[in-house]
mmCIF file of C-alpha atoms in Angstrom:
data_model
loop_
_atom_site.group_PDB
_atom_site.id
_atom_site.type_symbol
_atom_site.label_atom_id
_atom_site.label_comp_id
_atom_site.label_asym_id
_atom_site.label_seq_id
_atom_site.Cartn_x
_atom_site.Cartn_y
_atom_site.Cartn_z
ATOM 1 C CA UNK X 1 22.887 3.177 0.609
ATOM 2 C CA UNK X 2 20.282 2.442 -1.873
ATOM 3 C CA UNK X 3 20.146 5.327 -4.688
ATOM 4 C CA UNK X 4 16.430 6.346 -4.763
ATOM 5 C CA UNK X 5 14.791 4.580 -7.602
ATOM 6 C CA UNK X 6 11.315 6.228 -9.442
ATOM 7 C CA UNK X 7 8.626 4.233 -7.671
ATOM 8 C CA UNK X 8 6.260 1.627 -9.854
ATOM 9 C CA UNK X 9 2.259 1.384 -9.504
ATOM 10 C CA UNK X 10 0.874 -1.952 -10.397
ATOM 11 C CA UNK X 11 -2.479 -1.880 -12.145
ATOM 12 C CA UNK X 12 -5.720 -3.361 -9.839
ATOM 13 C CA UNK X 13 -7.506 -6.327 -11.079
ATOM 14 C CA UNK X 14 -10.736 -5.543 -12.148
ATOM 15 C CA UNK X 15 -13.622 -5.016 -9.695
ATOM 16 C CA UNK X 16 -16.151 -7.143 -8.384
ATOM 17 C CA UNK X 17 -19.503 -4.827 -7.929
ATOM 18 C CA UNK X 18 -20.472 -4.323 -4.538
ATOM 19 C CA UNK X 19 -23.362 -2.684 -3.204
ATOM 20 C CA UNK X 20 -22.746 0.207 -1.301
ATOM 21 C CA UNK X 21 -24.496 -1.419 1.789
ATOM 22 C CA UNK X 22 -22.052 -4.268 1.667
ATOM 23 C CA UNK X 23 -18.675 -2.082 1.912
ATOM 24 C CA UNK X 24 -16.908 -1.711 5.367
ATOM 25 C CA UNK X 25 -16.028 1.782 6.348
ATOM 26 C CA UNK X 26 -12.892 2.161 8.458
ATOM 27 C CA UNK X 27 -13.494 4.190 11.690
ATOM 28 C CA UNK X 28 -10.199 5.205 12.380
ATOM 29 C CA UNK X 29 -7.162 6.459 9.962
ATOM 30 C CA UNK X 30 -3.939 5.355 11.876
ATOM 31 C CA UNK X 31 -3.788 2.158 14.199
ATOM 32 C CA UNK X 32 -1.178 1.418 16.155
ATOM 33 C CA UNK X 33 -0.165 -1.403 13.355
ATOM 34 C CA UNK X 34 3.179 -0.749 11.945
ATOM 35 C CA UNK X 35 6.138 1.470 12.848
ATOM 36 C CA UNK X 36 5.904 5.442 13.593
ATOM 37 C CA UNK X 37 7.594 5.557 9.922
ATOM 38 C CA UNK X 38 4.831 3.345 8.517
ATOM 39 C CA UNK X 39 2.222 5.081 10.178
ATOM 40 C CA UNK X 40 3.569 8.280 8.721
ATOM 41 C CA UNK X 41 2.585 7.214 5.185
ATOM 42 C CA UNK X 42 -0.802 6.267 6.233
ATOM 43 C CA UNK X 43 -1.154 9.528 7.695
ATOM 44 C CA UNK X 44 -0.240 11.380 4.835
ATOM 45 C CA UNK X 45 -1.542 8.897 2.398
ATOM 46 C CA UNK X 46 -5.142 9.637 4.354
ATOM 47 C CA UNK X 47 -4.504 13.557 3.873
ATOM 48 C CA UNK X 48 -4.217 13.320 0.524
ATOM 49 C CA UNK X 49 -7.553 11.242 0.246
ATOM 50 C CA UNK X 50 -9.436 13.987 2.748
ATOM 51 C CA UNK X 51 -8.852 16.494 -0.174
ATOM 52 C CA UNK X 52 -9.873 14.527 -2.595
ATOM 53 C CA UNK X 53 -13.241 14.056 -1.050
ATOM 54 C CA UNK X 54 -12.154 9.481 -0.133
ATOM 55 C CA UNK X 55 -12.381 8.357 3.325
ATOM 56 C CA UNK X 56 -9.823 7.704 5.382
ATOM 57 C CA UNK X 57 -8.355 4.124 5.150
ATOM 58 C CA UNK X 58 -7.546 1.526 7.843
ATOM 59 C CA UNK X 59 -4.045 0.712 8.662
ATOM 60 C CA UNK X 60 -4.584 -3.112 8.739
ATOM 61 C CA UNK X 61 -2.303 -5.930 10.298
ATOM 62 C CA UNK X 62 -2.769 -8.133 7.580
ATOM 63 C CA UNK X 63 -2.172 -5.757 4.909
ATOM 64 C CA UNK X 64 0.972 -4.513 6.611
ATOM 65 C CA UNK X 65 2.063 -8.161 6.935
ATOM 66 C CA UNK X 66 2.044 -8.621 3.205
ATOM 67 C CA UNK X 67 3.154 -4.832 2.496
ATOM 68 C CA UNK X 68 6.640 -5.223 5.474
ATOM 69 C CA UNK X 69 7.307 -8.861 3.733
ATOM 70 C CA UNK X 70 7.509 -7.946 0.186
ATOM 71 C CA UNK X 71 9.651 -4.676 1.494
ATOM 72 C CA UNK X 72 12.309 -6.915 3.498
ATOM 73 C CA UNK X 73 11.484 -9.670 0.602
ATOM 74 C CA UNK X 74 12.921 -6.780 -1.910
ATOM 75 C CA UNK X 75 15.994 -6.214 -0.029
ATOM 76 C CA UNK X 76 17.178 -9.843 0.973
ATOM 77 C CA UNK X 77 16.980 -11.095 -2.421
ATOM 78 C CA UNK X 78 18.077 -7.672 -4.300
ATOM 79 C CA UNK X 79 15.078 -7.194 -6.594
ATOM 80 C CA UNK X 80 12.677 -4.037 -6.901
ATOM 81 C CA UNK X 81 9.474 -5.168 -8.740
ATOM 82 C CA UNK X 82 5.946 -6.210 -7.993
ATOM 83 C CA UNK X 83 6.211 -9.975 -8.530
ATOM 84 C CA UNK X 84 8.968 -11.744 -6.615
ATOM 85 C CA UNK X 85 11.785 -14.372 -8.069
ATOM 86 C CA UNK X 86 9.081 -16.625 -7.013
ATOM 87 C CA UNK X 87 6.076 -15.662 -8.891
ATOM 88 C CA UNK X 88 4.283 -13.984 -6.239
ATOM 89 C CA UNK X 89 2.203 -10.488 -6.712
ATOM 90 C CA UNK X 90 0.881 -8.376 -4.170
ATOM 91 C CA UNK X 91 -2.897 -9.978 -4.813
ATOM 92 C CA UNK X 92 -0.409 -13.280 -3.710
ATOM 93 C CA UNK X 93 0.555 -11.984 -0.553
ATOM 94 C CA UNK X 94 -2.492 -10.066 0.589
ATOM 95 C CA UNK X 95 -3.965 -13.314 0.696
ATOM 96 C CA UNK X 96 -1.110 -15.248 2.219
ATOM 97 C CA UNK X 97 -1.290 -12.878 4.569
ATOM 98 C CA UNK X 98 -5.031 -13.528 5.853
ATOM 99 C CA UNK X 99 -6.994 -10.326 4.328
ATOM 100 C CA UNK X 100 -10.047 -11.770 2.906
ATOM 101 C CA UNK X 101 -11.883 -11.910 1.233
ATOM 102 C CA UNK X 102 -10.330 -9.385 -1.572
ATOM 103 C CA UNK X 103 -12.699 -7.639 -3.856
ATOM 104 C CA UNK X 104 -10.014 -4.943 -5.139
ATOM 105 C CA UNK X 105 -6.009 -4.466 -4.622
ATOM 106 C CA UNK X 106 -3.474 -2.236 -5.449
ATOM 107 C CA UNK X 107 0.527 -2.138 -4.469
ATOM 108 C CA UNK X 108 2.484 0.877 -4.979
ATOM 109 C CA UNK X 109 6.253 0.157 -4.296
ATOM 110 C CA UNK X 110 9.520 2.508 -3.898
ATOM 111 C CA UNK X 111 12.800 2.368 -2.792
ATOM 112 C CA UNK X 112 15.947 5.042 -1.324
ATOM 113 C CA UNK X 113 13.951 7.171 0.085
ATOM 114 C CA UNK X 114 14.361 7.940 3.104
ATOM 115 C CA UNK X 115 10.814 9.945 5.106
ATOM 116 C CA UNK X 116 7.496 9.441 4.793
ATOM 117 C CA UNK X 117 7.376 12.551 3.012
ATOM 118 C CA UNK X 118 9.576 12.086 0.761
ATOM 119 C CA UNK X 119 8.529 8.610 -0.417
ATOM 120 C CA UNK X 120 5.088 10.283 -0.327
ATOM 121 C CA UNK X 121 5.856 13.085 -2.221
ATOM 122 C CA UNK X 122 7.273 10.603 -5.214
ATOM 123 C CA UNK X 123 4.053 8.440 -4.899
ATOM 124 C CA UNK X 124 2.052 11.574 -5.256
ATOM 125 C CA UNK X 125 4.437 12.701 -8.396
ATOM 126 C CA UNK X 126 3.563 9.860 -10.289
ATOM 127 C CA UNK X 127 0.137 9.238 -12.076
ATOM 128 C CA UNK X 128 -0.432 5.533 -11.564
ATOM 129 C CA UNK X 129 0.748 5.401 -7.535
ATOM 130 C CA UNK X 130 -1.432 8.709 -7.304
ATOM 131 C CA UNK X 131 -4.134 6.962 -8.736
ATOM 132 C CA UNK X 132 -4.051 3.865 -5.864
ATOM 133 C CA UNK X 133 -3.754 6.773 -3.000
ATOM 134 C CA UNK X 134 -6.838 8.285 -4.306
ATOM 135 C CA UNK X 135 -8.923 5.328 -5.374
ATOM 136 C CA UNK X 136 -11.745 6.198 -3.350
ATOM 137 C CA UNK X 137 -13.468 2.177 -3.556
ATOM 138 C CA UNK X 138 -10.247 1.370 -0.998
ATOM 139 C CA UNK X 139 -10.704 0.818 2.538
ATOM 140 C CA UNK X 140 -7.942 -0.639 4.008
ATOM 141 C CA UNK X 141 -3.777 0.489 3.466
ATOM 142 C CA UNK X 142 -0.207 -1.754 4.817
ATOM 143 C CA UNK X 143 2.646 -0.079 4.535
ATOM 144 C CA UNK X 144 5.838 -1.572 5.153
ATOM 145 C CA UNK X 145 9.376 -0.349 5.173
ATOM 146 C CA UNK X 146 13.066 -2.334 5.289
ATOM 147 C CA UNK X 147 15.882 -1.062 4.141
ATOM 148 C CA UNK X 148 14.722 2.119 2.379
ATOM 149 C CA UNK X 149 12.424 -0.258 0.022
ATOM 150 C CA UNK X 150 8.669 0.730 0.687
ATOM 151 C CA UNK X 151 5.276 -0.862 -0.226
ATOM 152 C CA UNK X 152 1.836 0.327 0.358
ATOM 153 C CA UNK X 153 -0.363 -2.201 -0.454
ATOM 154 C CA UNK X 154 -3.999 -1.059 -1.219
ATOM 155 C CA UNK X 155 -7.591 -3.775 -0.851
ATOM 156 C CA UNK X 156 -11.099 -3.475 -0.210
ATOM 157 C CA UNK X 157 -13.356 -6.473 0.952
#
């Protein structure tokens, strides 16, 4: 077993303005992307973001794709960190994985634990992955799980 590790929060690239007209809005919280665990997270991620006033965000395919591959990525290679052996970060992978175009990211990873709530409640613990939940400018959310190694990966459009 993996011995829970204090989750990281990587920083977002700066912003590119964006008129309020031009923003999608998600119109549902939870998809059927992802596993019941994955869709856990979103669930309580989107909680969290109802009381502080943000909209609910979109479980998206692509976004999972790149959040589930840098999870498994984690644990086949033996790393925990936001950039891979190979160079990659999350703003990397999000577009490897077909979400475009990107106007915003954010990627908050963990590892050991083992619930939704429990990785949620660490997330929520620490300033910087708090800050990515409750960035109100994001629409969309992948989460991914392997292993006990998490990653929500965070993007607008």
């Amino acid at each position: 077993p993996v011995a829970p590790r204090k989750p990281t929060a990587v920083p977002k690239p700066t912003k590119t303005a964006q008129s309020p007209s031009a923003r999608s809005t998600p119109k549902s919280s939870v998809t059927t992307v992802g596993t019941t665990l994955e869709n856990q997270v979103v669930s309580l991620a989107n909680a969290q973001r109802a009381k502080a006033g943000c909209r609910p965000l979109k479980h998206d395919a692509e976004l999972r794709r790149a959040a589930y591959g840098h999870s498994r990525d984690m644990v086949a290679k033996d790393y925990f960190d936001h950039t891979s052996p190979s160079g990659k970060d999350a703003g990397d992978r999000i577009k490897a994985a077909g979400f475009s175009p990107v106007s915003s990211w954010g990627e908050n990873i963990a590892a050991g634990q083992r619930t939704a709530a429990a990785v949620m409640k660490d997330w929520m613990s620490s300033s910087g992955h708090k800050r990515n939940i409750l960035d109100c400018s994001y629409t969309h959310i992948g989460v991914g799980y392997a292993s006990s190694y998490w990653t929500q990966v965070f993007a607008a459009h």
